Amino acid sequence: MMDTRPHLSDLTATLDEAGLTNPAVREFIAHWAEVTGASRIEVVGAADDSRLLRESLAAGEIFPAGEGRYYARSYIKDTARSEERTIVATANPADKGVYNNWHPSGQMRPLLTERMRGASAGKTMYVIPYLMAPPGSPLVPYAVGVELTDHRTVALHMIRMARCGVEYVNELAEPGKFVRGVHVTGDLENLGQGTPDDQRYFVTFADERTILHFGSSYGGNALLGKIAHGLRQACYDGWASGEFLAEQFMLIGVTDKQTGRTWHICGGFPSASGKTNLAMMLPPDSLGDRYHVSFYGDDIAWLRVDPADGRIYAINPEFGVFGVAKDTNEMTNPTALGSVAPGTGVLFTNVAYNELTQEVWWEGRTPQPPANRAGWRDWKGQLISERPEAAASDPWAHPNSRFTTTLANVPNIAADFASPRGVPIDAIIFGGRTSDREPLIRAITDLAEGVYDGLTLGAEATFAAEGVDGQLRYDPMSMRPFMSYPEGAYAAHWLRIIGSAAERPIFAHVNWFQRDPADGHFLWPGYRDNLRALLWLMRLRDGLVEGVPTPVGIVPAASELDLEGVDIAPVDLAKILSIDADRWRTEMTRRERHLAQFEGLPEEIWAAHRRVAAALEAAPD
Ligand code: GTP
Ligand code: SPV
Ligand code: MN
């Protein structure tokens, strides 16, 4: 076979021409160009977007979806993150936690190198230097990375999701201090996805700040800046340095236009549990004159204490949104539709596509799918008009189909979203999909009880393969798939960082998903109305309301919630504002087993658990 790899002299010329001067980055590229056997190397940044779009359109990798909008399908067995195949590897066995799927790096390194060797032959390797922070942030030293990828669509996603360009790596104080990411797609049709012979590996070598992902071109498996660096690596770095927390959190501002005051709220809900929707929230009509919600971030926040005033400040390290399409419409999330409007450069993945009209559609976009089926293809690329009878009711779009758009396109983007300092945090909220037990909101004022609440966060299994149907799947702080070091140490790090703040945020647990056990309807309308619960929390924080104390926190009195224009039955309202002590006592037994798995869990957390349990024992049924 002819050797098509670029010669070292060609590589030098390519990097010179791209203005990539950092010697450590150049060495990293040369090493992996050699291993993967890529035929061409191309350094790309934000300025290359329109050219890459043209090339991808010409190659049939993406399709036009109206003016300045694009569409792509991923391979049918490659439509979500794979948690089983995701590993944290380090040299130190003490880094093994319950959820981080830890393996020794000495064992993982050869497995990855073996799979990547020659696997990009005939392809271009795109070099994407990036920054996961607003420029100038004190956390920039942890935010610099370079992703190498052999997939052009991944480069298009990265340009939307992270700040990309050689300028982010050329002037480093320590030229070698950047996260080294290598993404090799592999032969997607022959990787045995989901079988015992699965060939995929998504490994973060956390103590080496190196990320090697093989065998996917989708989402968090392939855009290494986002999940692997922004969460898994950053969470490890934040702990190792003792400087910050990196969490799967949304981040918003709520402004009272009457007083000019803005509160900042961040918080974690497990994947596909409503972070993007909350961050893009348009106030309900009756509150729109008075309040405004501004978007800072929808999936990742890094939190640190600012020495200037001792408060917790948060940044969104991302530059874009990778949002769930399902159920996004004018009623639920008009802001999301604005973010993907003509001219935004949005890239849709795995929604339904009409090749005649270049329209896109997903379940919940409109109550019924388009009546005229001509030209429509489902997410697998099959014509809807040619579907066999048996497949007639299959969804047109994949349930995890998404849109990728830059922050600047989000209509409610905060004016100061790129502030290097970040914004001071007034409240930290946790929320999952729970069909019973969890009230609309319960506020927690004690630090250890707040951290305890985050550690016992869970969501009900959303599809049969994961967990028992209807049973809570614990997802501490919504970080279960991204936690890179042991849970006991994670809890201690939280207590230390938040505990060292001069002014602590209030905590709260929210739940938009309680259902009627008889007919399954959601008891709370959700979406835009969720602002009402947050406004109550801010009033509680400011001492304007008292709420009703319960063993698990303070819940609103019905009279304290602004419910003007809300369509809710009085029985449903009573249910979401009350605590079923008996049901909670059952939960406490499960929590005890959950927490007992975590070695070295701080005594403060156990004490918080015992306090809540004792209060529940003493509570009337
Ligand atoms: P990831 O990007 O996977 O981390 O998800 P996310 O937490 O950002 O979730 P997202 O906001 O995309 O919402 C996921 C799904 O939940 C979407 O289909 C939403 O329509 C739905 N959803 C969000 N908020 C609400 C709500 O308040 N009520 C109800 N019933 N559904 C909601
Ligand atoms: C999630 O799964 O929580 C996401 C999407 O935000 S992905 O980037 O695929 O991880
Ligand atoms: Mn997420």
XYZ file of C-alpha atoms and ligand atoms in Angstrom:
664
model
C 0.000 0.000 0.000
C 1.250 3.447 -0.838
C 2.168 5.568 2.149
C -0.120 8.608 1.961
C 0.879 10.098 5.321
C 2.065 13.687 5.245
C 5.815 13.983 5.464
C 7.236 15.873 8.377
C 8.365 18.698 6.111
C 4.819 19.046 4.717
C 3.448 19.095 8.238
C 5.867 21.831 9.248
C 4.794 23.898 6.255
C 1.083 23.344 7.018
C 1.442 24.422 10.638
C 3.601 27.421 9.683
C 1.025 28.510 7.152
C -1.754 28.195 9.742
C 0.271 30.346 12.130
C 0.335 27.639 14.765
C 3.524 28.413 16.651
C 3.184 26.602 19.994
C 5.959 23.964 19.882
C 4.223 21.567 22.304
C 1.037 21.648 20.220
C 3.071 21.019 17.047
C 4.738 18.040 18.659
C 1.368 16.653 19.793
C -0.010 16.950 16.233
C 3.041 15.287 14.689
C 2.783 12.368 17.098
C -0.885 11.635 16.401
C -0.604 12.281 12.677
C 1.923 9.484 12.690
C -0.200 7.130 14.830
C -3.542 7.681 13.044
C -1.995 7.754 9.570
C -4.119 10.721 8.439
C -3.389 11.771 4.853
C -3.764 15.511 5.373
C -3.554 17.880 8.301
C -5.655 21.006 8.413
C -5.706 23.569 11.224
C -9.165 25.082 11.598
C -10.804 27.857 13.607
C -13.963 29.942 13.570
C -12.861 31.752 10.386
C -12.970 28.483 8.431
C -16.647 27.839 9.094
C -18.136 28.925 5.770
C -15.523 27.040 3.761
C -16.035 23.873 5.837
C -19.805 24.198 5.376
C -19.366 24.449 1.596
C -17.104 21.416 1.528
C -19.456 19.384 3.727
C -22.459 20.296 1.557
C -20.564 19.366 -1.587
C -19.529 16.039 -0.047
C -23.116 15.252 1.003
C -22.134 15.080 4.696
C -24.640 17.814 5.541
C -27.749 19.106 3.755
C -29.234 22.595 3.445
C -32.188 23.184 5.792
C -33.288 26.633 4.681
C -31.275 29.828 4.686
C -28.158 29.451 6.815
C -29.371 26.219 8.410
C -27.930 22.742 8.003
C -28.831 19.146 8.670
C -26.858 15.959 9.256
C -27.607 12.381 10.207
C -25.277 10.337 12.343
C -24.831 6.595 11.899
C -27.967 4.831 13.213
C -26.130 3.046 16.028
C -24.366 6.247 17.017
C -26.979 8.631 18.360
C -26.074 9.299 22.014
C -23.259 9.222 24.533
C -22.278 5.737 25.589
C -21.824 5.591 29.352
C -20.654 1.954 29.462
C -17.813 2.693 27.043
C -16.695 5.861 28.804
C -13.734 5.509 31.130
C -11.619 7.665 33.409
C -8.033 6.427 33.496
C -5.221 7.533 35.776
C -2.031 6.074 37.247
C -3.444 6.096 40.785
C -5.913 3.344 41.826
C -7.126 5.657 44.629
C -8.882 7.677 41.876
C -11.392 4.857 41.411
C -14.931 5.925 42.321
C -18.311 4.220 42.102
C -19.359 6.013 38.906
C -16.183 7.043 37.099
C -15.537 3.624 35.546
C -11.874 3.951 36.490
C -9.210 1.866 34.757
C -5.417 2.029 35.068
C -4.007 4.289 32.371
C -1.245 1.740 31.680
C -3.946 -0.680 30.579
C -6.031 1.784 28.537
C -3.283 3.616 26.635
C -2.254 0.624 24.450
C -5.892 -0.309 23.769
C -6.590 3.150 22.398
C -3.347 3.444 20.463
C -3.962 0.060 18.879
C -7.442 1.066 17.687
C -6.333 4.474 16.468
C -3.266 3.208 14.626
C -3.783 3.812 10.921
C -7.515 4.363 11.504
C -7.543 7.805 9.843
C -5.744 6.631 6.698
C -7.059 8.446 3.640
C -8.733 11.098 5.794
C -8.012 14.673 6.794
C -7.119 15.288 10.410
C -8.618 18.595 11.518
C -6.648 20.358 14.239
C -8.948 22.473 16.405
C -7.313 24.662 19.064
C -10.014 25.896 21.448
C -10.776 27.672 24.707
C -13.424 26.472 27.192
C -13.858 29.772 29.061
C -14.538 33.407 28.317
C -11.170 34.929 27.321
C -9.504 36.575 30.301
C -11.162 34.344 32.898
C -8.968 33.312 35.851
C -9.831 29.728 34.853
C -8.279 30.042 31.366
C -5.251 27.934 32.419
C -7.637 24.965 32.731
C -9.607 25.807 29.613
C -7.110 25.529 26.754
C -7.285 22.460 24.546
C -6.585 21.061 21.110
C -8.894 18.514 19.516
C -7.675 16.432 16.612
C -10.567 14.899 14.693
C -10.884 12.999 11.441
C -14.526 14.034 10.971
C -15.441 17.322 9.269
C -18.928 17.524 10.832
C -17.312 17.296 14.256
C -15.186 20.315 13.338
C -18.363 22.223 12.393
C -19.888 21.344 15.766
C -16.751 22.351 17.654
C -16.696 25.746 15.947
C -20.237 26.323 17.247
C -19.692 24.906 20.741
C -16.266 26.322 21.682
C -14.141 29.359 20.929
C -11.802 27.979 18.251
C -8.589 29.291 16.711
C -4.793 29.206 16.950
C -4.816 32.403 19.027
C -5.936 30.343 22.034
C -2.772 28.203 22.069
C -0.010 30.363 20.637
C 0.678 32.591 23.621
C 0.461 30.172 26.537
C 2.585 30.963 29.591
C 3.302 27.226 29.766
C 3.254 26.014 26.145
C 2.652 22.402 27.230
C -0.362 23.187 29.410
C -3.317 22.300 27.209
C -5.732 19.390 27.093
C -4.738 16.918 24.394
C -7.803 15.504 22.672
C -7.772 12.922 19.898
C -10.970 11.840 18.208
C -10.852 9.021 15.679
C -14.211 8.032 14.205
C -13.394 4.468 13.229
C -15.370 2.239 10.899
C -18.807 2.952 12.400
C -20.504 0.081 10.614
C -18.173 -2.486 12.139
C -17.703 -1.491 15.754
C -20.242 -3.828 17.383
C -21.968 -0.967 19.214
C -23.903 -2.339 22.179
C -22.656 -5.932 21.716
C -20.172 -7.856 23.896
C -17.606 -7.156 21.165
C -18.040 -3.364 21.335
C -14.878 -1.713 19.958
C -15.563 1.818 21.161
C -13.521 3.483 23.871
C -14.005 6.998 25.237
C -11.210 7.572 27.699
C -10.149 10.615 29.702
C -6.615 10.192 31.035
C -7.360 12.740 33.718
C -3.941 12.972 35.390
C -2.287 13.360 31.955
C -4.933 15.810 30.702
C -5.326 13.655 27.588
C -8.605 12.537 26.009
C -8.672 9.676 23.508
C -12.068 8.869 21.981
C -12.512 6.134 19.399
C -15.638 4.896 17.638
C -18.299 7.612 17.328
C -18.969 10.918 15.653
C -21.848 11.988 17.913
C -22.219 14.648 20.602
C -20.299 14.168 23.821
C -18.490 11.163 22.318
C -16.879 13.308 19.641
C -16.925 17.017 20.576
C -14.143 16.691 23.103
C -14.217 20.285 24.345
C -17.719 19.956 25.741
C -18.233 16.899 27.902
C -14.807 15.259 28.096
C -12.868 18.470 28.751
C -15.545 20.879 30.029
C -16.885 18.374 32.557
C -14.798 15.227 33.068
C -11.322 16.754 32.781
C -12.293 20.067 34.390
C -13.928 18.359 37.342
C -10.661 16.502 37.959
C -8.565 19.660 37.465
C -10.830 21.626 39.820
C -10.292 19.020 42.514
C -6.561 18.514 41.911
C -5.917 22.270 42.017
C -8.416 22.872 44.823
C -9.574 25.920 42.856
C -12.962 25.271 41.301
C -15.962 23.048 40.613
C -16.953 21.970 37.097
C -20.572 20.846 36.938
C -23.289 19.875 34.448
C -25.221 23.040 35.360
C -27.330 25.600 33.569
C -26.704 29.245 34.490
C -29.251 32.077 34.281
C -29.952 35.609 35.425
C -33.405 36.706 36.584
C -33.915 40.472 36.441
C -36.670 42.373 38.175
C -37.146 45.245 35.726
C -38.952 47.298 38.375
C -36.029 47.358 40.786
C -33.219 46.657 38.325
C -31.984 43.835 40.529
C -30.582 40.650 38.944
C -30.203 37.298 40.698
C -28.015 34.546 39.262
C -29.039 30.942 39.586
C -27.172 27.844 38.489
C -28.097 24.236 38.867
C -27.952 20.652 37.758
C -30.636 18.491 36.234
C -29.588 15.124 34.763
C -29.239 14.871 30.969
C -32.496 15.526 29.097
C -34.202 16.878 32.233
C -34.737 20.520 31.314
C -31.563 22.623 31.670
C -31.665 24.108 28.168
C -35.369 24.822 28.461
C -34.946 26.594 31.794
C -32.006 28.661 30.573
C -33.957 29.809 27.499
C -37.087 30.537 29.496
C -39.378 33.323 28.376
C -41.355 34.581 31.407
C -45.054 33.707 31.345
C -47.145 36.480 29.736
C -48.479 37.764 33.062
C -44.914 38.278 34.408
C -43.188 39.398 31.223
C -43.550 43.113 31.920
C -41.775 42.809 35.216
C -39.183 40.021 34.822
C -36.578 38.987 32.319
C -34.593 35.756 32.245
C -31.165 35.923 30.662
C -29.202 32.984 29.359
C -25.627 32.411 30.461
C -25.311 28.669 29.923
C -27.389 25.539 29.570
C -25.099 22.590 30.238
C -21.825 23.429 31.996
C -20.787 25.863 34.704
C -17.415 26.274 36.400
C -17.642 27.760 39.903
C -14.946 29.396 42.003
C -14.663 31.792 44.906
C -13.538 35.256 43.834
C -11.031 36.563 46.375
C -12.160 40.163 45.762
C -15.529 39.741 47.505
C -15.493 36.121 48.657
C -18.577 35.188 46.627
C -19.089 32.193 44.347
C -18.758 33.183 40.690
C -19.787 31.027 37.744
C -18.825 31.006 34.089
C -20.198 29.052 31.174
C -17.113 27.610 29.461
C -19.045 26.870 26.266
C -19.678 28.978 23.182
C -22.832 27.261 21.957
C -25.839 25.109 22.720
C -26.281 21.427 21.870
C -29.989 21.226 22.666
C -32.604 18.464 22.589
C -35.069 19.042 19.723
C -37.970 16.922 20.974
C -40.987 18.907 22.185
C -39.421 22.249 21.300
C -42.162 24.496 19.907
C -43.650 28.022 20.099
C -45.432 27.218 23.364
C -42.719 25.323 25.251
C -39.615 27.177 24.128
C -39.992 30.035 21.630
C -36.465 31.167 22.490
C -35.021 27.877 21.241
C -36.837 28.369 17.925
C -35.304 31.833 17.700
C -31.873 30.286 18.297
C -32.255 28.069 15.243
C -33.925 30.613 12.946
C -32.793 31.260 9.338
C -29.302 32.700 9.161
C -28.098 31.283 12.494
C -25.836 28.640 10.956
C -27.576 26.036 13.122
C -26.726 22.401 12.529
C -29.563 19.936 13.188
C -28.728 16.301 13.854
C -31.068 13.307 13.485
C -34.328 15.223 13.181
C -36.639 14.430 10.210
C -35.709 16.176 6.951
C -37.593 17.038 3.789
C -35.292 16.805 0.812
C -37.734 18.645 -1.466
C -38.523 21.629 0.743
C -35.412 21.516 2.984
C -37.615 21.693 6.086
C -36.912 19.905 9.365
C -39.386 18.436 11.855
C -39.303 16.597 15.181
C -41.861 15.091 17.564
C -43.573 17.897 19.447
C -42.619 20.577 16.879
C -46.290 20.572 15.871
C -49.042 18.357 17.322
C -49.168 16.271 14.145
C -46.418 15.484 11.649
C -46.608 17.322 8.310
C -49.687 16.165 6.397
C -47.964 16.200 3.029
C -45.460 13.385 3.297
C -43.722 14.100 -0.006
C -39.966 14.382 0.416
C -39.892 13.624 4.158
C -37.266 11.239 5.458
C -36.954 10.025 9.048
C -33.755 10.308 11.107
C -32.497 7.088 9.571
C -32.853 8.576 6.105
C -35.826 6.419 5.135
C -38.672 7.927 3.152
C -41.778 8.294 5.348
C -43.951 7.558 2.296
C -42.264 4.178 1.874
C -42.455 3.045 5.487
C -43.789 -0.465 5.979
C -47.056 -0.726 7.930
C -45.228 -2.077 10.998
C -43.095 1.079 11.234
C -45.976 3.511 10.705
C -45.947 4.777 14.298
C -42.162 5.020 14.709
C -40.926 8.519 15.533
C -39.736 10.600 12.581
C -36.936 12.164 14.600
C -34.613 10.356 16.997
C -35.640 11.125 20.631
C -32.100 12.444 21.216
C -32.033 14.525 18.027
C -30.424 17.914 18.642
C -29.626 21.384 17.356
C -26.210 23.024 17.580
C -26.122 26.803 17.586
C -23.765 29.469 18.952
C -24.631 31.465 22.087
C -24.864 34.696 20.118
C -27.974 33.270 18.400
C -29.859 32.753 21.662
C -32.436 35.593 21.852
C -32.189 35.933 25.648
C -28.381 35.734 25.824
C -27.099 37.834 28.744
C -25.336 41.043 27.761
C -22.395 40.051 29.988
C -22.294 36.345 29.072
C -18.605 36.579 28.178
C -17.603 38.423 31.340
C -14.223 36.960 32.342
C -15.078 37.152 36.017
C -18.385 35.343 35.618
C -21.471 36.180 37.655
C -22.088 35.928 41.426
C -24.332 33.032 42.364
C -27.409 33.565 44.561
C -28.840 30.061 44.349
C -27.880 26.524 43.388
C -30.758 24.294 42.376
C -31.019 20.566 41.713
C -33.838 18.872 39.860
C -34.642 15.567 38.261
C -37.498 13.849 36.534
C -39.489 12.433 39.412
C -43.107 11.458 38.948
C -43.941 11.508 42.652
C -42.579 12.577 46.081
C -40.565 15.646 45.050
C -42.575 18.868 45.443
C -42.427 21.768 42.982
C -39.646 23.373 44.997
C -38.096 22.989 48.446
C -35.471 25.405 49.662
C -32.463 24.359 51.743
C -30.474 26.891 53.735
C -27.838 24.629 55.302
C -24.667 23.964 53.271
C -24.252 20.278 54.178
C -27.960 19.621 53.579
C -27.674 21.354 50.198
C -24.693 19.239 49.169
C -26.474 16.160 50.556
C -29.471 17.039 48.398
C -27.258 17.242 45.319
C -25.650 13.897 46.134
C -29.068 12.224 46.387
C -30.413 13.789 43.179
C -31.905 11.332 40.750
C -34.078 11.001 37.719
C -36.371 8.212 36.755
C -35.071 6.001 33.976
C -36.146 7.542 30.698
C -35.711 4.419 28.595
C -35.976 0.740 29.450
C -32.298 -0.134 29.078
C -31.215 1.982 31.988
C -32.418 1.052 35.453
C -35.765 -0.226 36.580
C -38.727 1.560 35.036
C -40.094 4.234 37.340
C -37.288 3.778 39.860
C -34.977 6.611 40.699
C -31.537 6.434 39.126
C -29.294 8.435 41.413
C -27.262 11.020 39.573
C -25.237 13.046 42.098
C -25.301 16.738 41.185
C -26.292 15.510 37.660
C -22.634 14.483 37.305
C -22.900 10.696 37.373
C -21.705 10.254 33.761
C -19.038 12.943 34.116
C -17.655 12.531 37.617
C -13.968 11.813 37.242
C -12.844 11.219 40.825
C -14.280 9.455 43.875
C -17.632 10.614 45.249
C -16.453 11.028 48.866
C -13.705 13.403 47.742
C -16.180 15.128 45.434
C -18.507 15.862 48.367
C -15.599 17.112 50.477
C -14.427 19.388 47.639
C -17.933 20.859 47.360
C -18.140 21.523 51.091
C -14.739 23.167 51.005
C -15.304 25.408 47.965
C -18.825 26.585 48.825
C -17.979 26.616 52.534
C -15.116 29.031 51.916
C -17.424 31.640 50.348
C -18.118 34.732 52.434
C -21.716 34.761 51.206
C -23.234 31.382 50.472
C -25.890 30.700 47.883
C -29.213 29.217 48.962
C -29.937 25.690 47.707
C -33.199 24.322 46.359
C -34.568 21.147 44.845
C -37.094 21.582 42.044
C -39.335 19.158 40.177
C -41.400 20.066 37.110
C -42.321 16.463 36.418
C -44.712 15.232 39.120
C -47.580 13.291 37.555
C -51.057 12.206 38.477
C -50.770 8.460 39.224
C -54.231 7.840 37.766
C -54.009 9.420 34.301
C -50.335 10.409 34.092
C -50.832 14.113 33.377
C -48.131 16.509 34.588
C -49.403 18.269 37.722
C -47.425 21.435 36.928
C -47.535 23.083 33.475
C -43.742 23.485 33.512
C -41.614 25.371 30.988
C -42.281 29.147 31.197
C -44.219 28.770 34.442
C -41.108 27.386 36.160
C -40.034 30.994 36.672
C -42.715 31.282 39.372
C -40.945 28.758 41.578
C -37.604 30.542 41.118
C -39.113 33.931 41.953
C -40.457 32.468 45.181
C -36.951 31.173 45.992
C -35.445 34.632 45.457
C -38.106 36.211 47.671
C -37.358 33.618 50.330
C -33.663 34.402 50.061
C -34.410 38.087 50.469
C -36.640 37.446 53.497
C -39.847 38.604 51.772
C -41.680 35.288 52.258
C -41.353 32.607 54.912
C -42.594 29.454 53.260
C -43.632 26.353 55.157
C -40.905 24.337 56.886
C -40.894 20.566 56.270
C -38.379 17.840 57.183
C -36.859 18.118 53.687
C -36.752 21.880 53.310
C -38.994 24.913 53.017
C -41.875 24.714 50.531
C -43.971 27.668 49.334
C -47.314 28.450 50.899
C -49.783 28.535 47.980
C -50.443 32.215 48.700
C -46.735 33.028 48.267
C -46.559 31.765 44.680
C -47.560 34.151 41.931
C -50.043 31.998 40.016
C -51.739 34.590 37.846
C -52.673 32.963 34.563
C -51.578 29.430 35.574
C -53.862 26.643 34.551
C -53.682 24.231 37.494
C -56.357 22.358 39.454
C -56.410 23.146 43.213
C -55.852 19.451 44.090
C -52.818 19.324 41.827
C -51.413 22.486 43.366
C -51.916 21.131 46.879
C -50.084 17.954 45.879
C -46.998 19.673 44.444
C -46.688 21.910 47.512
C -46.829 19.123 50.076
C -44.616 16.365 51.444
C -45.757 12.761 51.699
C -43.740 11.816 54.802
C -44.423 8.117 54.446
C -43.265 8.050 50.845
C -40.169 10.018 51.859
C -39.297 7.540 54.613
C -39.089 4.781 51.996
C -36.785 6.994 49.950
C -34.491 7.502 52.951
C -33.690 3.790 53.136
C -32.619 3.851 49.484
C -30.563 6.981 50.043
C -28.694 5.308 52.864
C -27.678 2.442 50.552
C -26.755 4.903 47.815
C -24.514 7.008 50.067
C -22.969 3.964 51.758
C -21.264 3.106 48.445
C -19.110 6.219 48.669
C -15.855 5.763 50.498
C -14.747 8.642 52.675
C -18.037 10.512 52.494
C -17.619 13.494 54.861
C -19.262 13.145 58.267
C -21.178 16.403 57.631
C -23.064 14.669 54.818
C -23.973 11.694 57.005
C -25.048 14.082 59.748
C -27.303 15.915 57.259
C -28.804 12.587 56.193
C -29.483 11.633 59.812
C -31.061 15.031 60.558
C -33.448 14.740 57.626
C -34.246 11.114 58.478
C -34.970 11.964 62.128
C -37.215 14.871 61.118
C -39.135 12.555 58.800
C -39.517 9.949 61.574
C -40.971 12.635 63.824
C -43.310 13.987 61.115
C -46.995 13.016 61.062
C -48.146 10.926 58.067
P -28.952 17.665 28.060
O -28.588 18.552 26.919
O -29.072 16.227 27.673
O -28.037 17.817 29.232
O -30.476 18.027 28.488
P -31.175 19.245 29.262
O -31.140 19.025 30.731
O -30.691 20.544 28.769
O -32.719 19.045 28.853
P -33.674 19.897 27.888
O -33.945 21.279 28.401
O -33.160 19.800 26.501
O -35.034 19.087 28.031
C -35.146 17.718 27.724
C -36.591 17.376 27.470
O -37.411 17.714 28.604
C -37.162 18.140 26.283
O -37.866 17.245 25.468
C -38.075 19.163 26.915
O -39.157 19.487 26.083
C -38.527 18.506 28.237
N -38.788 19.513 29.305
C -37.971 20.545 29.672
N -38.539 21.319 30.637
C -39.745 20.776 30.909
C -40.817 21.109 31.825
O -40.765 22.076 32.576
N -41.906 20.276 31.819
C -41.993 19.193 30.990
N -43.084 18.440 31.053
N -41.022 18.849 30.105
C -39.905 19.614 30.064
C -25.837 15.274 27.672
O -25.968 14.129 27.266
O -25.973 15.601 28.878
C -25.538 16.346 26.706
C -25.331 15.967 25.308
O -25.451 17.502 27.066
S -23.786 15.246 24.939
O -22.894 16.284 24.456
O -23.991 14.228 23.913
O -23.240 14.677 26.144
Mn -25.869 17.742 29.288
